[in-house]
Amino acid sequence: MTMVYSDFRSDTVTRPTEKMRKAMAEALVGDDVHGDDPTVNELERLAAETMGKEAALFCPSGTMANAIAVKMWTGPLEEVIVEERAHIYNMESTHMTFLSGVTPRPLRSNRGAMDPADVAAAVRKPNVHTPRTTLVCLENTHNNWGGSVLPLDNFKAIRGIADEHGLKVHLDGARIFNASVASGVPVRDYAREVDSLQFCLSKALSAPVGSVLVAGRERIEFARRLRKALGGGMRQVGVLAAPGLIAMTEMVDRLAEDHVRAKALARGIAGLPGVKIDPESVETDIVIFGFDHPALTVEAMIGKMKEKGILALAIYGGIRMVTHKDVDDEDVERAIRAFREILA
Ligand SMILES: *Cc1c(COP(=O)(O)O)cnc(C)c1O
């Protein structure tokens, strides 16, 4: 008998909705490298409008969108300020150094929010020895800090420092819609404080593929050339933009459900032997908790959960579980039950 899993590894595991599949089948398409795909053009128009920026670029992945952003804002001998657990620094196969030839400057933070004073102190005065600081990268929500929401005030303060020193600011907004739904701050208010941002269609928003990079018109024209250089120019890709449009227009409001379930999961396992979590710290769809048990390593715990049909990931000496469209209340209850049985 095959096991049916409740898959909490990531919100990237969501499958497209029936409506998305239908939209894919029926999408109007053209050669997007020639600018001829009406569905891609519509997605890029909607993304720019939603974020209050001039232009947008549909990219195959968030990693490529972030890589293009770093490349379009930096040059040789330069440095980029990042938060020390940032996805762009830790989880994107070193494109900063590999593709852009810049050094990352990781800073400590309070759950993903860097202290503006630390950012100011990290800006280098260039001389013959040191790189020039030219870019700051923010991440909201912050994946490796358990989906934490960065306060808008933190954006504003870092924007101020950036302006003082002539730096650009890029936002890795893979889950910016989760941040907005959780905080009530419109996405364009976050976007206003940055020069560029990218957001993912293929995570909780449930589209099968794609991210969108948003910035001023001239930068996006350059970004389009960079995307081609990286092999990201795609042809009749309206078939992927079509579910992306549904992701943006119909999948945002339901994110609140994921946040409620993530908190319920955290509450359900808090206090069990070995589980170290404050349920109040869970703000969006990601639950990351320390696991320190005398008889079970993290890997052993994840193995035992898998035997009970629950999939989770090991991260930072702990465990990561994410709620999304394809797990419901029953899956959450099943996960809590599995934890209680294993740790009884
Ligand atoms: C998922 C993610 C990305 C991009 O990931 P891809 O898998 O390349 O689409 C970027 N930043 C954060 C914070 C992410 O969670």
Coordinates of C-alpha atoms and ligand atoms in Angstrom, one line a residue:
M1 CA 0.0 0.0 0.0
T2 CA 1.4 3.4 -0.9
M3 CA 1.5 6.1 1.8
V4 CA -0.4 9.3 1.2
Y5 CA 1.9 12.0 2.7
S6 CA 1.0 15.3 4.3
D7 CA 3.8 17.3 2.8
F8 CA 5.0 20.1 5.0
R9 CA 8.5 20.4 3.5
S10 CA 7.8 23.7 1.7
D11 CA 5.1 25.8 0.1
T12 CA 6.8 25.1 -3.2
V13 CA 5.2 21.7 -3.3
T14 CA 1.8 23.2 -4.1
R15 CA 0.2 21.9 -7.3
P16 CA -1.6 24.2 -9.7
T17 CA -5.3 24.5 -9.3
E18 CA -7.8 23.2 -11.9
K19 CA -8.4 26.8 -13.0
M20 CA -4.7 27.3 -13.5
R21 CA -4.4 24.1 -15.6
K22 CA -7.3 25.2 -17.7
A23 CA -5.7 28.7 -18.1
M24 CA -2.5 27.1 -19.2
A25 CA -4.3 25.1 -21.9
E26 CA -6.1 28.1 -23.2
A27 CA -3.4 30.8 -22.8
L28 CA -2.8 33.1 -25.7
V29 CA 0.9 32.9 -26.5
G30 CA 3.7 34.3 -28.7
D31 CA 7.4 34.4 -28.7
D32 CA 8.3 36.2 -25.5
V33 CA 11.9 36.8 -26.5
H34 CA 10.5 39.0 -29.2
G35 CA 8.1 40.6 -26.7
D36 CA 5.1 38.9 -28.5
D37 CA 3.5 36.9 -25.7
P38 CA 0.3 38.7 -24.6
T39 CA -0.1 36.6 -21.5
V40 CA 3.5 37.3 -20.3
N41 CA 3.0 41.0 -21.1
E42 CA -0.2 41.1 -19.1
L43 CA 1.5 39.4 -16.1
E44 CA 4.4 41.8 -16.2
R45 CA 2.0 44.8 -16.5
L46 CA 0.0 43.5 -13.5
A47 CA 3.1 42.9 -11.4
A48 CA 4.5 46.4 -12.1
E49 CA 1.2 48.0 -11.3
T50 CA 0.7 45.9 -8.1
M51 CA 4.1 46.9 -6.8
G52 CA 3.9 50.5 -8.0
K53 CA 6.9 50.3 -10.2
E54 CA 7.5 51.0 -13.9
A55 CA 8.2 47.6 -15.2
A56 CA 8.6 43.9 -14.5
L57 CA 10.3 40.8 -15.9
F58 CA 9.0 37.2 -15.7
C59 CA 11.8 34.9 -14.7
P60 CA 12.0 31.1 -14.5
S61 CA 12.9 31.1 -10.8
G62 CA 13.3 33.4 -7.8
T63 CA 17.0 32.5 -7.8
M64 CA 17.4 33.8 -11.3
A65 CA 15.4 36.9 -10.5
N66 CA 17.7 37.6 -7.4
A67 CA 20.8 36.9 -9.4
I68 CA 19.7 39.3 -12.2
A69 CA 18.9 41.9 -9.5
V70 CA 22.4 41.7 -7.9
K71 CA 24.0 41.7 -11.4
M72 CA 22.0 44.7 -12.5
W73 CA 22.9 46.9 -9.5
T74 CA 26.6 46.0 -9.0
G75 CA 29.9 46.0 -10.7
P76 CA 33.4 44.6 -10.1
L77 CA 35.2 45.3 -6.8
E78 CA 31.9 45.8 -5.0
E79 CA 30.2 44.5 -1.9
V80 CA 26.6 43.7 -1.0
I81 CA 25.1 43.9 2.5
V82 CA 22.9 40.9 3.3
E83 CA 21.3 39.4 6.4
E84 CA 23.3 36.4 7.6
R85 CA 20.5 33.9 7.1
A86 CA 19.3 35.4 3.9
H87 CA 18.2 33.0 1.1
I88 CA 20.1 35.1 -1.5
Y89 CA 23.3 34.5 0.5
N90 CA 22.9 30.9 1.8
M91 CA 20.6 29.1 -0.6
E92 CA 21.2 30.3 -4.1
S93 CA 24.5 28.5 -4.9
T94 CA 26.7 31.5 -4.5
H95 CA 25.5 33.5 -7.5
M96 CA 26.7 36.7 -5.9
T97 CA 30.3 35.6 -6.3
F98 CA 29.8 33.2 -9.2
L99 CA 27.9 35.5 -11.5
S100 CA 28.3 39.0 -10.1
G101 CA 31.8 38.8 -8.7
V102 CA 30.8 40.8 -5.6
T103 CA 31.5 39.9 -2.0
P104 CA 28.5 39.4 0.4
R105 CA 28.8 41.2 3.8
P106 CA 26.5 39.2 6.1
L107 CA 25.1 41.0 9.2
R108 CA 23.3 39.7 12.3
S109 CA 19.7 40.6 12.8
N110 CA 16.7 40.5 15.0
R111 CA 14.7 37.7 13.2
G112 CA 15.7 38.9 9.8
A113 CA 15.5 42.7 10.5
M114 CA 19.0 44.2 10.4
D115 CA 19.6 47.1 12.7
P116 CA 19.9 50.2 10.6
A117 CA 22.9 51.3 12.7
D118 CA 24.7 48.0 11.8
V119 CA 23.9 48.6 8.1
A120 CA 25.3 52.1 8.3
A121 CA 28.4 50.8 10.1
A122 CA 29.0 48.1 7.5
V123 CA 29.1 50.6 4.6
R124 CA 32.7 50.7 3.5
K125 CA 34.6 53.8 2.6
P126 CA 36.3 52.5 -0.6
N127 CA 40.1 52.6 -0.8
V128 CA 42.7 50.6 -2.6
H129 CA 42.2 47.6 -0.2
T130 CA 38.4 47.3 0.2
P131 CA 35.4 46.8 -1.9
R132 CA 32.8 49.5 -2.4
T133 CA 29.5 48.9 -0.8
T134 CA 26.7 49.4 -3.4
L135 CA 23.7 47.3 -2.6
V136 CA 21.7 46.2 0.4
C137 CA 19.4 43.1 0.2
L138 CA 16.4 42.6 2.4
E139 CA 14.1 39.6 2.6
N140 CA 10.4 39.7 3.6
T141 CA 9.0 37.4 4.8
H142 CA 12.3 36.0 6.1
N143 CA 12.4 32.3 5.2
N144 CA 15.2 31.1 7.5
W145 CA 13.8 33.1 10.4
G146 CA 10.6 31.1 10.3
G147 CA 8.6 33.4 7.9
S148 CA 9.1 36.5 10.1
V149 CA 7.6 39.7 8.8
L150 CA 10.0 42.7 8.6
P151 CA 8.5 45.9 10.0
L152 CA 7.8 48.6 7.4
D153 CA 9.7 51.0 9.7
N154 CA 12.8 48.8 9.3
F155 CA 12.5 49.2 5.5
K156 CA 12.2 53.0 5.9
A157 CA 15.2 53.2 8.2
I158 CA 17.4 51.1 5.9
R159 CA 16.1 53.1 2.9
G160 CA 17.3 56.3 4.7
I161 CA 20.8 54.8 5.3
A162 CA 21.0 53.6 1.7
D163 CA 20.1 57.1 0.4
E164 CA 22.7 58.7 2.7
H165 CA 25.4 56.5 1.2
G166 CA 24.2 56.2 -2.3
L167 CA 23.3 52.5 -2.1
K168 CA 20.6 50.6 -3.9
V169 CA 18.2 48.3 -2.1
H170 CA 16.8 45.0 -3.4
L171 CA 14.0 43.1 -1.8
D172 CA 13.9 39.3 -2.0
G173 CA 10.1 39.3 -1.6
A174 CA 9.7 35.6 -2.4
R175 CA 6.8 35.7 0.1
I176 CA 6.0 39.4 0.1
F177 CA 2.3 38.6 -0.2
N178 CA 2.5 36.5 2.9
A179 CA 4.1 39.5 4.7
S180 CA 1.4 41.8 3.4
V181 CA -1.5 39.5 4.4
A182 CA 0.0 39.0 7.9
S183 CA 0.8 42.7 8.6
G184 CA -1.9 44.5 6.6
V185 CA 0.8 46.6 5.0
P186 CA 0.1 46.8 1.2
V187 CA 2.8 45.2 -0.9
R188 CA 3.4 48.5 -2.7
D189 CA 4.3 50.2 0.6
Y190 CA 7.2 47.7 1.1
A191 CA 8.0 48.1 -2.6
R192 CA 8.2 51.9 -2.3
E193 CA 11.2 51.6 0.0
V194 CA 13.3 49.5 -2.4
D195 CA 14.8 50.0 -5.9
S196 CA 13.8 46.5 -7.0
L197 CA 12.1 43.4 -5.7
Q198 CA 11.3 39.9 -6.8
F199 CA 8.4 37.8 -5.7
C200 CA 7.6 34.1 -6.3
L201 CA 4.5 32.8 -8.0
S202 CA 5.5 29.2 -7.4
K203 CA 5.3 29.1 -3.6
A204 CA 2.2 29.5 -1.6
L205 CA 0.5 31.3 -4.5
S206 CA 0.6 27.8 -6.2
A207 CA 1.6 28.5 -9.7
P208 CA 3.9 25.8 -11.1
V209 CA 6.8 28.0 -12.2
G210 CA 8.1 31.5 -12.0
S211 CA 9.0 34.7 -10.2
V212 CA 8.7 38.3 -11.3
L213 CA 11.4 41.0 -10.9
V214 CA 10.1 44.5 -10.6
A215 CA 12.0 47.8 -10.9
G216 CA 12.3 51.0 -13.0
R217 CA 11.9 50.7 -16.8
E218 CA 15.5 51.2 -17.7
R219 CA 16.8 48.7 -15.2
I220 CA 14.2 46.1 -16.4
E221 CA 15.4 46.6 -20.0
F222 CA 18.9 45.8 -18.8
A223 CA 17.6 42.9 -16.7
R224 CA 15.9 41.5 -19.8
R225 CA 19.3 41.3 -21.5
L226 CA 20.8 39.7 -18.4
R227 CA 18.0 37.1 -18.3
K228 CA 18.8 36.2 -22.0
A229 CA 22.5 35.9 -21.2
L230 CA 21.7 33.5 -18.4
G231 CA 19.5 31.4 -20.7
G232 CA 16.3 32.6 -19.2
G233 CA 14.7 33.9 -22.4
M234 CA 11.7 31.7 -22.9
R235 CA 9.4 31.5 -26.0
Q236 CA 5.7 30.6 -25.8
V237 CA 5.8 31.0 -22.0
G238 CA 2.3 32.4 -21.7
V239 CA 1.5 28.9 -20.7
L240 CA 3.3 29.6 -17.5
A241 CA 2.4 33.3 -17.1
A242 CA -1.3 32.3 -17.3
P243 CA -1.3 30.4 -13.9
G244 CA 0.9 33.2 -12.6
L245 CA -1.9 35.7 -13.3
I246 CA -4.3 33.5 -11.4
A247 CA -1.7 33.3 -8.6
M248 CA -1.7 37.1 -8.3
T249 CA -5.4 37.7 -8.7
E250 CA -7.0 34.8 -6.9
M251 CA -4.5 33.1 -4.5
V252 CA -3.4 36.0 -2.3
D253 CA -6.4 36.2 0.1
R254 CA -6.3 32.6 1.0
L255 CA -2.8 32.9 2.4
A256 CA -4.4 33.9 5.7
E257 CA -5.6 30.3 6.1
D258 CA -2.0 29.0 5.8
H259 CA -1.0 31.4 8.6
V260 CA -3.8 30.2 10.9
R261 CA -2.8 26.6 10.3
A262 CA 0.9 27.3 10.9
K263 CA 0.1 28.8 14.2
A264 CA -2.2 25.9 15.1
L265 CA 0.5 23.5 14.2
A266 CA 3.0 25.4 16.4
R267 CA 0.5 25.5 19.3
G268 CA -0.2 21.8 18.9
I269 CA 3.4 20.7 19.3
A270 CA 4.7 23.4 21.7
G271 CA 5.7 21.9 25.0
L272 CA 6.3 18.4 23.7
P273 CA 9.6 16.8 24.8
G274 CA 12.4 18.2 22.7
V275 CA 10.3 20.7 20.8
K276 CA 11.5 24.3 21.3
I277 CA 9.0 26.8 19.9
D278 CA 7.2 29.9 20.9
P279 CA 3.9 29.7 18.9
E280 CA 3.5 33.4 19.2
S281 CA 6.6 33.8 17.0
V282 CA 4.9 32.1 14.1
E283 CA 3.6 35.0 11.9
T284 CA 3.0 33.4 8.5
D285 CA 3.2 30.0 6.9
I286 CA 6.6 28.8 8.0
V287 CA 7.2 27.0 11.3
I288 CA 10.9 26.5 12.3
F289 CA 11.7 25.0 15.6
G290 CA 14.6 23.7 17.6
F291 CA 14.6 20.0 18.3
D292 CA 16.7 18.7 21.1
H293 CA 15.8 15.3 22.4
P294 CA 17.9 12.8 24.4
A295 CA 16.9 9.8 22.3
L296 CA 16.2 11.3 18.9
T297 CA 18.3 13.3 16.5
V298 CA 16.6 15.7 14.1
E299 CA 17.1 13.3 11.3
A300 CA 15.7 10.4 13.3
M301 CA 12.7 12.5 14.2
I302 CA 12.1 13.4 10.6
G303 CA 12.4 9.7 9.7
K304 CA 9.8 8.7 12.3
M305 CA 7.4 11.4 11.1
K306 CA 7.8 10.2 7.5
E307 CA 6.8 6.7 8.7
K308 CA 3.6 8.3 9.9
G309 CA 3.0 10.1 6.7
I310 CA 4.3 13.5 7.6
L311 CA 7.1 15.2 5.5
A312 CA 9.3 17.9 7.1
L313 CA 12.8 19.3 6.5
A314 CA 15.9 19.6 8.7
I315 CA 17.2 23.1 9.1
Y316 CA 19.6 25.0 11.4
G317 CA 19.7 22.1 13.9
G318 CA 15.9 22.1 14.0
I319 CA 12.9 21.2 11.9
R320 CA 11.0 23.2 9.3
M321 CA 7.4 22.8 8.4
V322 CA 5.4 24.9 6.0
T323 CA 1.6 25.2 5.6
H324 CA 0.1 25.8 2.1
K325 CA -2.8 25.2 -0.2
D326 CA -2.3 21.4 -0.3
V327 CA -2.4 20.8 3.5
D328 CA -5.7 21.3 5.3
D329 CA -6.8 21.2 8.9
E330 CA -6.8 17.4 8.9
D331 CA -3.2 17.3 7.7
V332 CA -2.3 19.7 10.6
E333 CA -4.1 17.4 13.1
R334 CA -2.4 14.4 11.6
A335 CA 1.0 16.1 12.1
I336 CA 0.2 17.0 15.7
R337 CA -1.0 13.5 16.4
A338 CA 2.2 12.1 14.9
F339 CA 4.4 14.3 17.1
R340 CA 2.4 13.3 20.2
E341 CA 2.7 9.6 19.4
I342 CA 6.4 9.7 18.6
L343 CA 7.3 11.9 21.6
A344 CA 4.9 10.2 24.1
Ligands
LIG1 C1 12.3 30.2 -2.6 C2 13.0 31.4 -2.4 C3 13.7 32.1 -3.4 C4 13.8 31.6 -4.8 O1 13.7 30.3 -5.0 P1 13.5 29.5 -6.4 O2 13.4 28.2 -5.9 O3 14.8 29.7 -7.1 O4 12.3 30.1 -7.1 C5 14.3 33.3 -3.0 N1 14.2 33.8 -1.8 C6 13.5 33.2 -0.8 C7 13.4 33.8 0.5 C8 12.9 32.0 -1.1 O5 12.2 31.4 -0.1

